[in-house]
């Protein structure tokens, strides 16, 4: 009995450590990935020899000290930038196999047994899957990839207008995927996330209209629609927050 108790304690401690490590790594991920990727962000200037590192124009890219920085950045890309999403995905696959069995075994489960095992999987992996539908157990990693994709757009697409076009295409894809999957268990969260993606897309399109230099009427209309949309969205979010807080106070 003591052996089983010690084994359970060790298993619980191990799971807690994995969750804590995951929280820390995910919180640090966008900033660390940005630092790593900026090592490759170089620009050329007329009359200046070689390309220069954007964060320090005294450094010539791929020469001298920059070679050591590139070597360290490549290691960071493999271990951290690519390793965190890949490692997390493999960990979740292992957890699903542990709690739900193989694909063949899952197909043979009754709906009630499948729901029970999905709940057990979610209980052991709350950081990754809390708030998502069972079929969207991987969506936290999709959000992580969305963050790193935005970092790549900012770092590697230098000119403002190409950045806006790339961002508009990117958020269009994100919106379509979100509308197709509806990953959250809460319909309200799906509406909030979809509205946020749509509003971001409209903001980028308005910025494109402004930057391209359409006539004044189009520009004013785009700016007004963007400001109105942002105002309505934040008013809606504040209203949701106040309503929920009011309901909790009444329940108490």
CSV table of C-alpha atoms in Angstrom, one decimal:
chain,number,residue,atom,x,y,z
A,1,UNK,CA,0.0,0.0,0.0
A,2,UNK,CA,2.9,2.4,0.8
A,3,UNK,CA,4.5,1.6,-2.5
A,4,UNK,CA,1.3,2.5,-4.4
A,5,UNK,CA,0.9,5.7,-2.3
A,6,UNK,CA,4.5,6.7,-3.1
A,7,UNK,CA,4.0,6.0,-6.8
A,8,UNK,CA,0.8,8.1,-6.9
A,9,UNK,CA,2.6,10.9,-5.1
A,10,UNK,CA,5.5,10.8,-7.6
A,11,UNK,CA,3.1,10.7,-10.5
A,12,UNK,CA,1.2,13.7,-9.2
A,13,UNK,CA,4.4,15.6,-8.5
A,14,UNK,CA,5.6,14.8,-12.0
A,15,UNK,CA,2.4,16.0,-13.6
A,16,UNK,CA,2.5,19.2,-11.5
A,17,UNK,CA,6.1,19.9,-12.6
A,18,UNK,CA,5.1,19.4,-16.3
A,19,UNK,CA,2.2,21.8,-16.0
A,20,UNK,CA,4.4,24.4,-14.2
A,21,UNK,CA,7.1,24.1,-16.9
A,22,UNK,CA,4.5,24.4,-19.7
A,23,UNK,CA,3.1,27.6,-18.2
A,24,UNK,CA,6.5,29.2,-17.9
A,25,UNK,CA,7.6,28.1,-21.4
A,26,UNK,CA,4.4,29.3,-23.0
A,27,UNK,CA,4.5,32.7,-21.2
A,28,UNK,CA,8.1,33.2,-22.3
A,29,UNK,CA,7.6,31.8,-25.8
A,30,UNK,CA,6.6,34.9,-27.9
A,31,UNK,CA,9.3,37.2,-26.4
A,32,UNK,CA,12.1,34.6,-26.6
A,33,UNK,CA,11.1,33.6,-30.2
A,34,UNK,CA,11.2,37.3,-31.2
A,35,UNK,CA,14.7,37.6,-29.8
A,36,UNK,CA,15.9,34.5,-31.6
A,37,UNK,CA,14.3,35.4,-35.0
A,38,UNK,CA,15.7,39.0,-34.8
A,39,UNK,CA,19.2,37.5,-35.1
A,40,UNK,CA,18.3,36.9,-38.8
A,41,UNK,CA,16.8,40.3,-39.4
A,42,UNK,CA,19.3,42.1,-41.6
A,43,UNK,CA,19.0,45.1,-43.9
A,44,UNK,CA,21.2,46.6,-46.7
A,45,UNK,CA,21.9,50.3,-47.0
A,46,UNK,CA,23.3,52.3,-50.1
A,47,UNK,CA,27.0,52.8,-49.8
A,48,UNK,CA,27.4,50.5,-46.8
A,49,UNK,CA,29.4,47.3,-47.1
A,50,UNK,CA,27.4,44.1,-46.5
A,51,UNK,CA,24.0,43.8,-44.7
A,52,UNK,CA,23.7,45.0,-41.2
A,53,UNK,CA,21.8,43.6,-38.2
A,54,UNK,CA,18.7,45.7,-37.6
A,55,UNK,CA,19.0,45.7,-33.8
A,56,UNK,CA,22.7,46.7,-34.0
A,57,UNK,CA,23.8,48.4,-37.2
A,58,UNK,CA,27.5,48.1,-36.2
A,59,UNK,CA,27.3,44.3,-36.7
A,60,UNK,CA,27.8,43.0,-40.2
A,61,UNK,CA,25.5,40.0,-40.9
A,62,UNK,CA,27.1,36.6,-41.2
A,63,UNK,CA,30.5,37.9,-40.5
A,64,UNK,CA,32.7,37.9,-37.4
A,65,UNK,CA,30.6,38.0,-34.1
A,66,UNK,CA,27.4,37.5,-36.0
A,67,UNK,CA,28.3,34.0,-37.0
A,68,UNK,CA,28.3,33.0,-33.3
A,69,UNK,CA,25.0,34.7,-32.8
A,70,UNK,CA,23.5,32.8,-35.8
A,71,UNK,CA,24.8,29.5,-34.5
A,72,UNK,CA,23.1,30.1,-31.1
A,73,UNK,CA,20.0,31.3,-32.9
A,74,UNK,CA,19.8,28.2,-35.0
A,75,UNK,CA,20.1,26.1,-31.9
A,76,UNK,CA,17.3,28.2,-30.3
A,77,UNK,CA,15.1,27.7,-33.3
A,78,UNK,CA,15.5,23.9,-33.2
A,79,UNK,CA,15.2,23.5,-29.4
A,80,UNK,CA,12.8,26.3,-28.4
A,81,UNK,CA,10.9,27.9,-31.3
A,82,UNK,CA,10.2,24.6,-33.1
A,83,UNK,CA,10.8,22.3,-30.1
A,84,UNK,CA,8.1,23.8,-27.8
A,85,UNK,CA,5.1,23.3,-30.2
A,86,UNK,CA,6.4,19.9,-31.4
A,87,UNK,CA,7.2,18.7,-27.9
A,88,UNK,CA,3.9,19.8,-26.6
A,89,UNK,CA,2.0,18.1,-29.4
A,90,UNK,CA,3.9,14.8,-28.9
A,91,UNK,CA,3.2,15.1,-25.1
A,92,UNK,CA,-0.6,15.6,-25.8
A,93,UNK,CA,-0.6,12.6,-28.2
A,94,UNK,CA,1.1,10.5,-25.5
A,95,UNK,CA,-1.5,11.6,-23.0
A,96,UNK,CA,-4.4,10.9,-25.4
A,97,UNK,CA,-3.0,7.4,-26.0
A,98,UNK,CA,-2.7,6.9,-22.3
A,99,UNK,CA,-6.3,8.0,-21.4
A,100,UNK,CA,-8.2,7.1,-24.6
A,101,UNK,CA,-6.2,4.2,-26.1
A,102,UNK,CA,-5.3,3.7,-29.7
A,103,UNK,CA,-7.3,5.0,-32.6
A,104,UNK,CA,-8.9,1.5,-33.0
A,105,UNK,CA,-9.8,1.4,-29.3
A,106,UNK,CA,-11.3,4.9,-29.4
A,107,UNK,CA,-13.5,4.0,-32.4
A,108,UNK,CA,-14.9,1.0,-30.4
A,109,UNK,CA,-15.8,3.2,-27.3
A,110,UNK,CA,-19.4,4.0,-26.5
A,111,UNK,CA,-20.3,7.8,-26.5
A,112,UNK,CA,-20.6,7.7,-22.7
A,113,UNK,CA,-17.2,6.0,-22.3
A,114,UNK,CA,-15.6,8.3,-24.8
A,115,UNK,CA,-16.9,11.3,-22.9
A,116,UNK,CA,-15.6,9.9,-19.6
A,117,UNK,CA,-12.1,9.3,-21.0
A,118,UNK,CA,-12.1,12.8,-22.7
A,119,UNK,CA,-12.9,14.3,-19.3
A,120,UNK,CA,-10.1,12.3,-17.7
A,121,UNK,CA,-7.7,13.5,-20.4
A,122,UNK,CA,-8.8,17.1,-19.9
A,123,UNK,CA,-8.4,16.8,-16.1
A,124,UNK,CA,-4.8,15.8,-16.4
A,125,UNK,CA,-4.0,18.4,-19.1
A,126,UNK,CA,-6.0,21.4,-18.0
A,127,UNK,CA,-3.4,24.0,-19.1
A,128,UNK,CA,-3.5,22.8,-22.7
A,129,UNK,CA,-7.2,21.9,-23.1
A,130,UNK,CA,-9.2,23.8,-20.6
A,131,UNK,CA,-12.1,25.7,-22.3
A,132,UNK,CA,-11.8,23.8,-25.6
A,133,UNK,CA,-14.1,21.1,-27.1
A,134,UNK,CA,-12.7,17.6,-26.8
A,135,UNK,CA,-12.2,17.5,-30.6
A,136,UNK,CA,-10.1,20.7,-30.4
A,137,UNK,CA,-7.7,19.4,-27.8
A,138,UNK,CA,-4.7,20.8,-29.8
A,139,UNK,CA,-6.0,24.3,-30.3
A,140,UNK,CA,-3.7,25.9,-27.7
A,141,UNK,CA,-0.9,24.9,-30.0
A,142,UNK,CA,-2.7,26.5,-32.9
A,143,UNK,CA,-2.8,29.7,-30.9
A,144,UNK,CA,0.9,29.3,-30.2
A,145,UNK,CA,1.7,28.9,-33.9
A,146,UNK,CA,-0.4,31.9,-34.6
A,147,UNK,CA,1.8,34.0,-32.2
A,148,UNK,CA,5.0,32.8,-33.8
A,149,UNK,CA,3.6,33.4,-37.3
A,150,UNK,CA,2.8,37.0,-36.3
A,151,UNK,CA,6.4,37.4,-35.0
A,152,UNK,CA,7.7,36.1,-38.3
A,153,UNK,CA,5.6,38.6,-40.3
A,154,UNK,CA,6.9,41.5,-38.1
A,155,UNK,CA,10.5,40.4,-38.3
A,156,UNK,CA,10.9,39.2,-41.9
A,157,UNK,CA,8.4,41.4,-43.8
A,158,UNK,CA,10.1,44.8,-43.6
A,159,UNK,CA,8.0,47.2,-45.6
A,160,UNK,CA,4.7,48.5,-44.1
A,161,UNK,CA,2.4,47.7,-47.0
A,162,UNK,CA,3.6,44.1,-47.6
A,163,UNK,CA,3.3,43.7,-43.8
A,164,UNK,CA,-0.4,44.8,-44.0
A,165,UNK,CA,-1.2,42.6,-47.0
A,166,UNK,CA,0.5,39.5,-45.3
A,167,UNK,CA,-1.3,40.2,-42.0
A,168,UNK,CA,-4.6,40.5,-43.8
A,169,UNK,CA,-4.2,37.2,-45.6
A,170,UNK,CA,-3.0,35.6,-42.3
A,171,UNK,CA,-5.9,36.8,-40.3
A,172,UNK,CA,-8.3,35.8,-43.1
A,173,UNK,CA,-7.0,32.2,-42.8
A,174,UNK,CA,-7.2,32.3,-39.0
A,175,UNK,CA,-10.8,33.5,-39.2
A,176,UNK,CA,-11.8,30.8,-41.6
A,177,UNK,CA,-10.2,28.1,-39.5
A,178,UNK,CA,-11.8,29.5,-36.4
A,179,UNK,CA,-15.3,29.6,-38.0
A,180,UNK,CA,-14.8,26.0,-39.3
A,181,UNK,CA,-13.6,24.5,-36.0
A,182,UNK,CA,-15.4,26.6,-33.4
A,183,UNK,CA,-12.8,25.3,-30.9
A,184,UNK,CA,-14.1,26.6,-27.6
A,185,UNK,CA,-16.7,24.7,-25.5
A,186,UNK,CA,-18.4,28.0,-24.8
A,187,UNK,CA,-20.4,29.6,-27.7
A,188,UNK,CA,-19.7,33.0,-26.1
A,189,UNK,CA,-15.9,32.4,-26.3
A,190,UNK,CA,-16.3,31.4,-29.9
A,191,UNK,CA,-18.1,34.6,-30.7
A,192,UNK,CA,-15.6,36.7,-28.8
A,193,UNK,CA,-12.6,35.1,-30.6
A,194,UNK,CA,-14.3,35.3,-34.0
A,195,UNK,CA,-15.2,38.9,-33.4
A,196,UNK,CA,-11.7,39.8,-32.4
A,197,UNK,CA,-10.2,38.1,-35.5
A,198,UNK,CA,-12.8,39.8,-37.8
A,199,UNK,CA,-12.1,43.2,-36.2
A,200,UNK,CA,-8.4,42.7,-36.6
A,201,UNK,CA,-8.9,41.9,-40.3
A,202,UNK,CA,-11.0,45.0,-40.8
A,203,UNK,CA,-8.5,47.1,-39.1
A,204,UNK,CA,-5.7,45.8,-41.4
A,205,UNK,CA,-7.9,46.4,-44.5
A,206,UNK,CA,-8.6,49.9,-43.3
A,207,UNK,CA,-4.9,50.5,-42.8
A,208,UNK,CA,-4.3,49.2,-46.4
A,209,UNK,CA,-6.8,51.7,-47.8
A,210,UNK,CA,-5.2,54.5,-45.8
A,211,UNK,CA,-1.7,53.5,-46.9
A,212,UNK,CA,-2.5,52.9,-50.6
A,213,UNK,CA,-3.9,56.4,-50.8
A,214,UNK,CA,-7.5,56.0,-51.9
A,215,UNK,CA,-9.5,59.2,-52.2
A,216,UNK,CA,-10.4,61.1,-49.0
A,217,UNK,CA,-14.0,59.7,-48.8
A,218,UNK,CA,-12.8,56.1,-48.8
A,219,UNK,CA,-10.1,56.8,-46.3
A,220,UNK,CA,-12.5,58.7,-43.9
A,221,UNK,CA,-15.1,55.9,-44.3
A,222,UNK,CA,-12.5,53.2,-43.5
A,223,UNK,CA,-11.2,55.1,-40.5
A,224,UNK,CA,-14.7,55.7,-39.1
A,225,UNK,CA,-15.8,52.1,-39.6
A,226,UNK,CA,-12.6,50.9,-37.9
A,227,UNK,CA,-13.0,53.2,-34.9
A,228,UNK,CA,-16.7,52.4,-34.6
A,229,UNK,CA,-16.1,48.6,-34.8
A,230,UNK,CA,-13.3,48.8,-32.2
A,231,UNK,CA,-15.5,50.9,-29.9
A,232,UNK,CA,-18.5,48.5,-30.3
A,233,UNK,CA,-16.3,45.5,-29.6
A,234,UNK,CA,-14.8,46.9,-26.4
A,235,UNK,CA,-18.2,48.1,-25.3
A,236,UNK,CA,-19.5,44.6,-25.8
A,237,UNK,CA,-16.6,43.0,-23.9
A,238,UNK,CA,-17.0,45.5,-20.9
A,239,UNK,CA,-20.7,44.8,-20.9
A,240,UNK,CA,-20.1,41.0,-20.8
A,241,UNK,CA,-17.7,41.4,-17.9
A,242,UNK,CA,-20.1,43.6,-15.9
A,243,UNK,CA,-23.0,41.3,-16.5
A,244,UNK,CA,-21.1,38.3,-15.4
A,245,UNK,CA,-19.8,40.1,-12.3
A,246,UNK,CA,-23.3,41.2,-11.5
A,247,UNK,CA,-24.6,37.7,-11.7
A,248,UNK,CA,-21.9,36.3,-9.4
A,249,UNK,CA,-22.7,39.0,-6.8
A,250,UNK,CA,-26.4,38.1,-7.0
A,251,UNK,CA,-25.6,34.4,-6.6
A,252,UNK,CA,-23.6,35.1,-3.5
